[in-house]
Amino acid sequence: MSVRGRFAPSPSGRLHIGNMLSSLLAWLDVRSLGGEMLFRLEDLDPERSYEDSARLMAEDLRWLGLDWDLGWPMEPDCRQGRRTREYEEAFGRLGEKGLLYRCWCSRAERLAASAPHPGEENPGSCRCRTLSGAEIAALERRGRRAAYKVIAPDETVTVEDGHYGTYVENPAREGGDFIVRRSDGVFAYQLAVSVDDAAMGVTRVVRARDLLPSAPRQKWLIETLGGTAPEYCHAPLIVSPSGRKLSKREGDLNMEPLRERYTPEKLTGVLAYLCGLIDRPESVRPRELVEHFDWNKVAREDVILPDWV
Ligand code: GLU
């Protein structure tokens, strides 16, 4: 099977230095394996406007020297906002397998339900799973719209992460049933990303470490839908000196000021140095890093942002 990686940004703001590190590693990973890169826009929420962020994100990746062979914008439909039919189809198949139920919990309740409660048999399973027909009818009469949850498997799912090693989870016990479709009808990230990675022939998923806990659920969903899960390889996060994850809101570390302060080669050098690929933050082009790219050189612990960046 040919190697295919992907950039899958949610166009909700400008890319920041942490996104650039995972993008650089995703690109190096696939290029060092002689594979193709795909760009998919993860614009699931129809309430938001994406055009400007999407264009700027693509421009920022190209500016650094990260290119792709397939996907958006060459293929305008390679965006989640245009793939509802594919998600409907997968959703239908989960329903046929008896794996879905309607959930009327409020958003806050759902978030609480997904927090781990050690010792509880099935922390993420809400009461909606066992409502009686009469209770459901009463909720329907009140006009409340329901989200849909998938019944998480009560089994061990093992992901061999290419960077962090074996990652084991029992989705039912550790995360519980999870939402695949919101009450407004919008499909949820876990379903969309799983459907897309399988349908688009993605074989290497490289992304930031904060999504590692999602990998078992995605692998299970893909396999349940009859697909082949990609290999997952998570990248370290860049964190502030206090250990906080950077967010797109951290304006001074997004690509707008970074592009004013650095040349593409200088910024690539800083990223490569911060994660351990090179010994000094010297100017380098991404393609010059391909030949000697090795995940063993990449830090596993989070990278603390030094004050000189
Ligand atoms: N769209 C997600 C984000 O920008 C990433 C999804 C993924 O890599 O699985 O956070």
Tab-separated table of C-alpha atoms and ligand atoms in Angstrom:
chain	number	residue	atom	x	y	z
A	1	MET	CA	0.000	0.000	0.000
A	2	SER	CA	1.391	3.412	-0.860
A	3	VAL	CA	2.229	5.775	1.971
A	4	ARG	CA	-0.107	8.702	2.415
A	5	GLY	CA	-0.029	11.323	5.140
A	6	ARG	CA	-2.268	14.293	5.713
A	7	PHE	CA	-2.554	17.827	6.991
A	8	ALA	CA	-5.980	18.113	8.579
A	9	PRO	CA	-6.314	21.557	10.109
A	10	SER	CA	-9.532	22.976	11.496
A	11	PRO	CA	-9.541	26.430	9.991
A	12	SER	CA	-10.492	28.265	13.160
A	13	GLY	CA	-7.635	30.750	13.338
A	14	ARG	CA	-4.056	31.222	12.255
A	15	LEU	CA	-1.660	28.278	12.650
A	16	HIS	CA	0.656	28.688	15.631
A	17	ILE	CA	4.169	27.481	16.288
A	18	GLY	CA	2.937	24.165	17.752
A	19	ASN	CA	0.784	23.456	14.685
A	20	MET	CA	3.810	24.230	12.524
A	21	LEU	CA	5.937	21.715	14.415
A	22	SER	CA	3.383	18.917	13.948
A	23	SER	CA	2.948	19.907	10.297
A	24	LEU	CA	6.706	19.847	9.722
A	25	LEU	CA	6.955	16.411	11.363
A	26	ALA	CA	3.963	15.090	9.382
A	27	TRP	CA	5.578	16.292	6.166
A	28	LEU	CA	9.036	14.913	7.034
A	29	ASP	CA	7.520	11.603	8.043
A	30	VAL	CA	5.720	11.105	4.756
A	31	ARG	CA	8.434	12.534	2.525
A	32	SER	CA	11.119	10.415	4.183
A	33	LEU	CA	8.960	7.378	3.391
A	34	GLY	CA	8.539	8.487	-0.229
A	35	GLY	CA	4.808	9.005	0.278
A	36	GLU	CA	2.173	11.504	-0.755
A	37	MET	CA	0.697	14.290	1.309
A	38	LEU	CA	-2.965	15.193	1.356
A	39	PHE	CA	-4.579	18.392	2.632
A	40	ARG	CA	-8.055	18.091	4.141
A	41	LEU	CA	-9.967	20.950	5.678
A	42	GLU	CA	-11.759	19.991	8.863
A	43	ASP	CA	-14.538	22.552	8.629
A	44	LEU	CA	-17.318	20.591	10.287
A	45	ASP	CA	-19.191	23.342	12.033
A	46	PRO	CA	-21.465	25.158	9.567
A	47	GLU	CA	-21.966	27.987	12.048
A	48	ARG	CA	-18.477	29.269	11.477
A	49	SER	CA	-16.882	30.930	8.532
A	50	TYR	CA	-13.700	29.322	7.381
A	51	GLU	CA	-12.552	30.809	4.127
A	52	ASP	CA	-9.944	33.275	5.366
A	53	SER	CA	-8.379	30.936	7.921
A	54	ALA	CA	-8.275	28.077	5.423
A	55	ARG	CA	-6.505	30.168	2.829
A	56	LEU	CA	-4.008	31.535	5.350
A	57	MET	CA	-3.262	28.090	6.772
A	58	ALA	CA	-2.510	26.724	3.331
A	59	GLU	CA	-0.334	29.753	2.617
A	60	ASP	CA	1.570	29.370	5.905
A	61	LEU	CA	2.382	25.730	5.183
A	62	ARG	CA	3.579	26.565	1.678
A	63	TRP	CA	5.587	29.506	3.000
A	64	LEU	CA	7.554	27.163	5.258
A	65	GLY	CA	8.186	24.813	2.329
A	66	LEU	CA	5.600	22.145	3.155
A	67	ASP	CA	3.736	21.064	0.063
A	68	TRP	CA	1.031	18.519	-0.670
A	69	ASP	CA	0.009	16.454	-3.644
A	70	LEU	CA	-3.698	15.914	-3.125
A	71	GLY	CA	-6.720	17.527	-1.576
A	72	TRP	CA	-7.864	21.061	-0.958
A	73	PRO	CA	-7.810	23.495	-2.724
A	74	MET	CA	-7.079	21.549	-5.922
A	75	GLU	CA	-9.967	19.251	-4.994
A	76	PRO	CA	-12.496	21.652	-3.474
A	77	ASP	CA	-14.553	18.796	-2.029
A	78	CYS	CA	-11.710	17.612	0.194
A	79	ARG	CA	-13.272	19.362	3.146
A	80	GLN	CA	-15.487	17.979	5.832
A	81	GLY	CA	-18.206	20.545	5.205
A	82	ARG	CA	-18.824	18.862	1.833
A	83	ARG	CA	-18.723	15.255	3.023
A	84	THR	CA	-21.967	14.973	4.931
A	85	ARG	CA	-23.200	12.182	2.642
A	86	GLU	CA	-20.198	9.982	3.517
A	87	TYR	CA	-20.766	10.585	7.239
A	88	GLU	CA	-24.502	9.824	6.841
A	89	GLU	CA	-23.603	6.529	5.248
A	90	ALA	CA	-21.172	5.507	8.005
A	91	PHE	CA	-23.650	6.683	10.623
A	92	GLY	CA	-26.307	4.483	9.003
A	93	ARG	CA	-24.030	1.476	9.184
A	94	LEU	CA	-23.300	2.047	12.863
A	95	GLY	CA	-27.053	2.245	13.394
A	96	GLU	CA	-27.603	-1.044	11.555
A	97	LYS	CA	-25.068	-2.666	13.843
A	98	GLY	CA	-27.108	-1.498	16.837
A	99	LEU	CA	-24.262	0.694	18.064
A	100	LEU	CA	-26.082	4.030	18.287
A	101	TYR	CA	-28.490	5.556	20.752
A	102	ARG	CA	-30.012	8.955	21.182
A	103	CYS	CA	-28.753	11.127	24.004
A	104	TRP	CA	-30.706	14.056	25.402
A	105	CYS	CA	-28.144	15.204	27.950
A	106	SER	CA	-27.181	18.844	27.847
A	107	ARG	CA	-23.732	19.682	26.596
A	108	ALA	CA	-22.450	20.253	30.113
A	109	GLU	CA	-23.768	16.867	31.227
A	110	ARG	CA	-22.148	15.183	28.277
A	111	LEU	CA	-18.795	16.775	29.024
A	112	ALA	CA	-19.075	15.689	32.625
A	113	ALA	CA	-20.027	12.196	31.547
A	114	SER	CA	-16.876	11.825	29.530
A	115	ALA	CA	-14.545	12.722	32.410
A	116	PRO	CA	-12.901	9.654	33.891
A	117	HIS	CA	-14.398	8.439	37.165
A	118	PRO	CA	-12.071	5.721	38.418
A	119	GLY	CA	-13.821	2.698	39.775
A	120	GLU	CA	-17.093	3.278	37.964
A	121	GLU	CA	-18.151	0.457	35.745
A	122	ASN	CA	-18.966	2.505	32.708
A	123	PRO	CA	-18.277	6.172	33.333
A	124	GLY	CA	-19.219	7.511	29.935
A	125	SER	CA	-22.499	5.718	29.523
A	126	CYS	CA	-25.278	8.144	30.285
A	127	ARG	CA	-28.769	7.190	31.393
A	128	CYS	CA	-30.113	7.880	27.902
A	129	ARG	CA	-28.864	4.468	26.812
A	130	THR	CA	-31.402	2.730	29.023
A	131	LEU	CA	-34.401	5.061	28.800
A	132	SER	CA	-37.739	3.335	28.477
A	133	GLY	CA	-39.991	3.838	25.451
A	134	ALA	CA	-42.306	6.001	27.573
A	135	GLU	CA	-39.446	8.210	28.758
A	136	ILE	CA	-38.246	8.649	25.177
A	137	ALA	CA	-41.752	9.497	24.004
A	138	ALA	CA	-42.011	12.119	26.749
A	139	LEU	CA	-38.722	13.723	25.690
A	140	GLU	CA	-39.837	13.721	22.064
A	141	ARG	CA	-43.141	15.360	22.988
A	142	ARG	CA	-41.202	18.166	24.643
A	143	GLY	CA	-39.525	18.743	21.278
A	144	ARG	CA	-36.002	18.262	22.562
A	145	ARG	CA	-33.576	17.175	19.856
A	146	ALA	CA	-31.155	14.416	20.675
A	147	ALA	CA	-27.497	13.890	19.890
A	148	TYR	CA	-26.338	10.420	18.921
A	149	LYS	CA	-23.780	8.414	20.832
A	150	VAL	CA	-21.944	5.321	19.746
A	151	ILE	CA	-21.611	2.502	22.260
A	152	ALA	CA	-17.904	2.332	23.026
A	153	PRO	CA	-16.455	-1.182	22.987
A	154	ASP	CA	-15.716	-2.780	26.339
A	155	GLU	CA	-12.475	-4.288	25.079
A	156	THR	CA	-8.807	-3.452	24.938
A	157	VAL	CA	-7.856	-1.437	21.887
A	158	THR	CA	-4.120	-1.213	21.292
A	159	VAL	CA	-2.489	1.457	19.185
A	160	GLU	CA	1.191	1.063	18.360
A	161	ASP	CA	2.139	4.696	18.200
A	162	GLY	CA	5.151	5.279	16.009
A	163	HIS	CA	6.641	7.731	18.494
A	164	TYR	CA	5.124	7.079	21.920
A	165	GLY	CA	4.976	3.284	21.691
A	166	THR	CA	2.157	1.002	22.763
A	167	TYR	CA	-0.958	2.883	23.859
A	168	VAL	CA	-3.728	0.765	25.317
A	169	GLU	CA	-7.240	1.806	26.190
A	170	ASN	CA	-10.568	0.253	26.993
A	171	PRO	CA	-12.825	2.854	25.361
A	172	ALA	CA	-15.936	1.861	27.335
A	173	ARG	CA	-14.186	2.125	30.681
A	174	GLU	CA	-11.889	5.043	30.028
A	175	GLY	CA	-13.824	7.418	27.852
A	176	GLY	CA	-17.245	5.881	27.601
A	177	ASP	CA	-19.799	6.166	24.836
A	178	PHE	CA	-19.071	9.166	22.670
A	179	ILE	CA	-21.012	11.554	20.518
A	180	VAL	CA	-20.905	10.943	16.788
A	181	ARG	CA	-23.629	13.413	15.830
A	182	ARG	CA	-24.642	16.538	17.637
A	183	SER	CA	-28.229	17.413	18.392
A	184	ASP	CA	-28.146	20.018	15.604
A	185	GLY	CA	-27.356	17.223	13.142
A	186	VAL	CA	-23.670	18.106	12.670
A	187	PHE	CA	-21.380	15.082	12.708
A	188	ALA	CA	-18.740	14.990	15.400
A	189	TYR	CA	-14.980	15.048	14.963
A	190	GLN	CA	-14.398	11.393	15.936
A	191	LEU	CA	-16.729	10.055	13.265
A	192	ALA	CA	-15.701	12.466	10.507
A	193	VAL	CA	-11.966	12.025	10.996
A	194	SER	CA	-12.262	8.225	11.074
A	195	VAL	CA	-14.434	8.079	7.958
A	196	ASP	CA	-12.115	10.460	6.120
A	197	ASP	CA	-8.817	8.837	7.039
A	198	ALA	CA	-10.119	5.469	5.863
A	199	ALA	CA	-11.871	6.760	2.721
A	200	MET	CA	-8.940	8.908	1.664
A	201	GLY	CA	-6.413	6.100	1.958
A	202	VAL	CA	-4.424	7.796	4.720
A	203	THR	CA	-1.783	5.414	6.072
A	204	ARG	CA	0.155	7.773	8.385
A	205	VAL	CA	-1.505	10.099	10.867
A	206	VAL	CA	1.029	12.468	12.385
A	207	ARG	CA	-0.451	15.096	14.693
A	208	ALA	CA	0.088	16.588	18.133
A	209	ARG	CA	0.214	14.354	21.188
A	210	ASP	CA	-2.967	15.775	22.707
A	211	LEU	CA	-4.916	13.641	20.212
A	212	LEU	CA	-3.211	10.392	21.201
A	213	PRO	CA	-6.128	9.438	23.529
A	214	SER	CA	-8.468	9.682	20.521
A	215	ALA	CA	-6.473	7.175	18.481
A	216	PRO	CA	-8.012	3.985	19.986
A	217	ARG	CA	-11.547	5.278	19.380
A	218	GLN	CA	-10.683	6.192	15.799
A	219	LYS	CA	-8.967	2.894	15.129
A	220	TRP	CA	-11.964	1.022	16.514
A	221	LEU	CA	-14.462	3.106	14.505
A	222	ILE	CA	-12.519	2.595	11.279
A	223	GLU	CA	-12.273	-1.146	11.804
A	224	THR	CA	-15.920	-1.407	12.852
A	225	LEU	CA	-16.838	0.284	9.574
A	226	GLY	CA	-14.743	-2.253	7.676
A	227	GLY	CA	-11.703	-0.083	6.939
A	228	THR	CA	-8.008	-0.288	7.711
A	229	ALA	CA	-6.733	2.063	10.383
A	230	PRO	CA	-3.677	4.164	9.585
A	231	GLU	CA	-0.493	4.076	11.613
A	232	TYR	CA	-0.530	6.785	14.233
A	233	CYS	CA	2.536	8.764	15.173
A	234	HIS	CA	2.081	11.591	17.633
A	235	ALA	CA	4.286	14.632	17.945
A	236	PRO	CA	5.361	16.486	21.073
A	237	LEU	CA	3.496	19.641	22.013
A	238	ILE	CA	5.155	22.993	22.339
A	239	VAL	CA	4.183	24.367	25.737
A	240	SER	CA	4.634	27.693	27.478
A	241	PRO	CA	7.244	27.847	30.282
A	242	SER	CA	4.397	27.202	32.751
A	243	GLY	CA	3.601	23.958	30.909
A	244	ARG	CA	0.418	25.233	29.299
A	245	LYS	CA	-0.486	24.047	25.812
A	246	LEU	CA	-0.307	26.831	23.244
A	247	SER	CA	-3.554	27.761	21.629
A	248	LYS	CA	-4.467	29.558	18.457
A	249	ARG	CA	-5.410	32.497	20.649
A	250	GLU	CA	-1.782	33.066	21.597
A	251	GLY	CA	-1.369	35.801	19.039
A	252	ASP	CA	2.357	36.376	19.391
A	253	LEU	CA	3.162	32.803	18.415
A	254	ASN	CA	0.932	32.503	15.421
A	255	MET	CA	2.167	32.693	11.893
A	256	GLU	CA	1.427	36.331	11.309
A	257	PRO	CA	4.114	37.712	13.650
A	258	LEU	CA	6.340	34.678	13.123
A	259	ARG	CA	6.447	35.382	9.390
A	260	GLU	CA	7.495	38.961	10.134
A	261	ARG	CA	10.283	37.881	12.450
A	262	TYR	CA	11.669	34.867	10.591
A	263	THR	CA	12.517	33.656	7.140
A	264	PRO	CA	11.096	30.206	6.283
A	265	GLU	CA	14.579	28.662	6.657
A	266	LYS	CA	15.140	30.299	10.055
A	267	LEU	CA	11.770	29.184	11.395
A	268	THR	CA	12.307	25.646	10.087
A	269	GLY	CA	15.681	25.658	11.879
A	270	VAL	CA	14.049	26.792	15.138
A	271	LEU	CA	11.363	24.078	14.914
A	272	ALA	CA	13.848	21.360	14.000
A	273	TYR	CA	16.140	22.430	16.841
A	274	LEU	CA	13.341	22.656	19.420
A	275	CYS	CA	12.194	19.099	18.767
A	276	GLY	CA	15.720	17.663	18.619
A	277	LEU	CA	16.253	17.061	14.914
A	278	ILE	CA	19.291	19.370	14.686
A	279	ASP	CA	21.844	20.555	17.237
A	280	ARG	CA	21.639	24.290	16.588
A	281	PRO	CA	18.803	26.554	15.436
A	282	GLU	CA	20.472	27.191	12.100
A	283	SER	CA	18.692	27.984	8.846
A	284	VAL	CA	17.574	24.933	6.947
A	285	ARG	CA	14.892	24.023	4.414
A	286	PRO	CA	12.418	21.255	5.218
A	287	ARG	CA	13.576	19.259	2.200
A	288	GLU	CA	17.169	19.279	3.508
A	289	LEU	CA	15.910	17.499	6.636
A	290	VAL	CA	14.226	14.652	4.778
A	291	GLU	CA	17.241	12.425	4.221
A	292	HIS	CA	18.265	12.186	7.877
A	293	PHE	CA	14.788	12.366	9.368
A	294	ASP	CA	14.467	9.914	12.235
A	295	TRP	CA	11.684	9.790	14.847
A	296	ASN	CA	14.272	8.605	17.386
A	297	LYS	CA	15.814	12.056	17.351
A	298	VAL	CA	12.491	13.763	18.078
A	299	ALA	CA	11.744	14.649	21.713
A	300	ARG	CA	9.037	12.652	23.458
A	301	GLU	CA	8.562	15.077	26.293
A	302	ASP	CA	6.811	18.355	25.539
A	303	VAL	CA	8.991	21.148	24.212
A	304	ILE	CA	9.142	24.192	26.489
A	305	LEU	CA	9.174	27.323	24.423
A	306	PRO	CA	12.387	29.271	25.109
A	307	ASP	CA	12.093	33.037	25.527
A	308	TRP	CA	14.268	33.781	22.495
A	309	VAL	CA	11.688	32.433	20.010
B	1	GLU	N1	-8.636	19.041	12.785
B	1	GLU	C1	-7.939	18.746	13.999
B	1	GLU	C2	-7.306	20.012	14.544
B	1	GLU	O1	-7.005	20.919	13.782
B	1	GLU	C3	-6.864	17.696	13.820
B	1	GLU	C4	-7.439	16.394	13.536
B	1	GLU	C5	-6.477	15.242	13.435
B	1	GLU	O2	-5.301	15.439	13.094
B	1	GLU	O3	-6.918	14.134	13.665
B	1	GLU	O4	-7.103	20.076	15.731
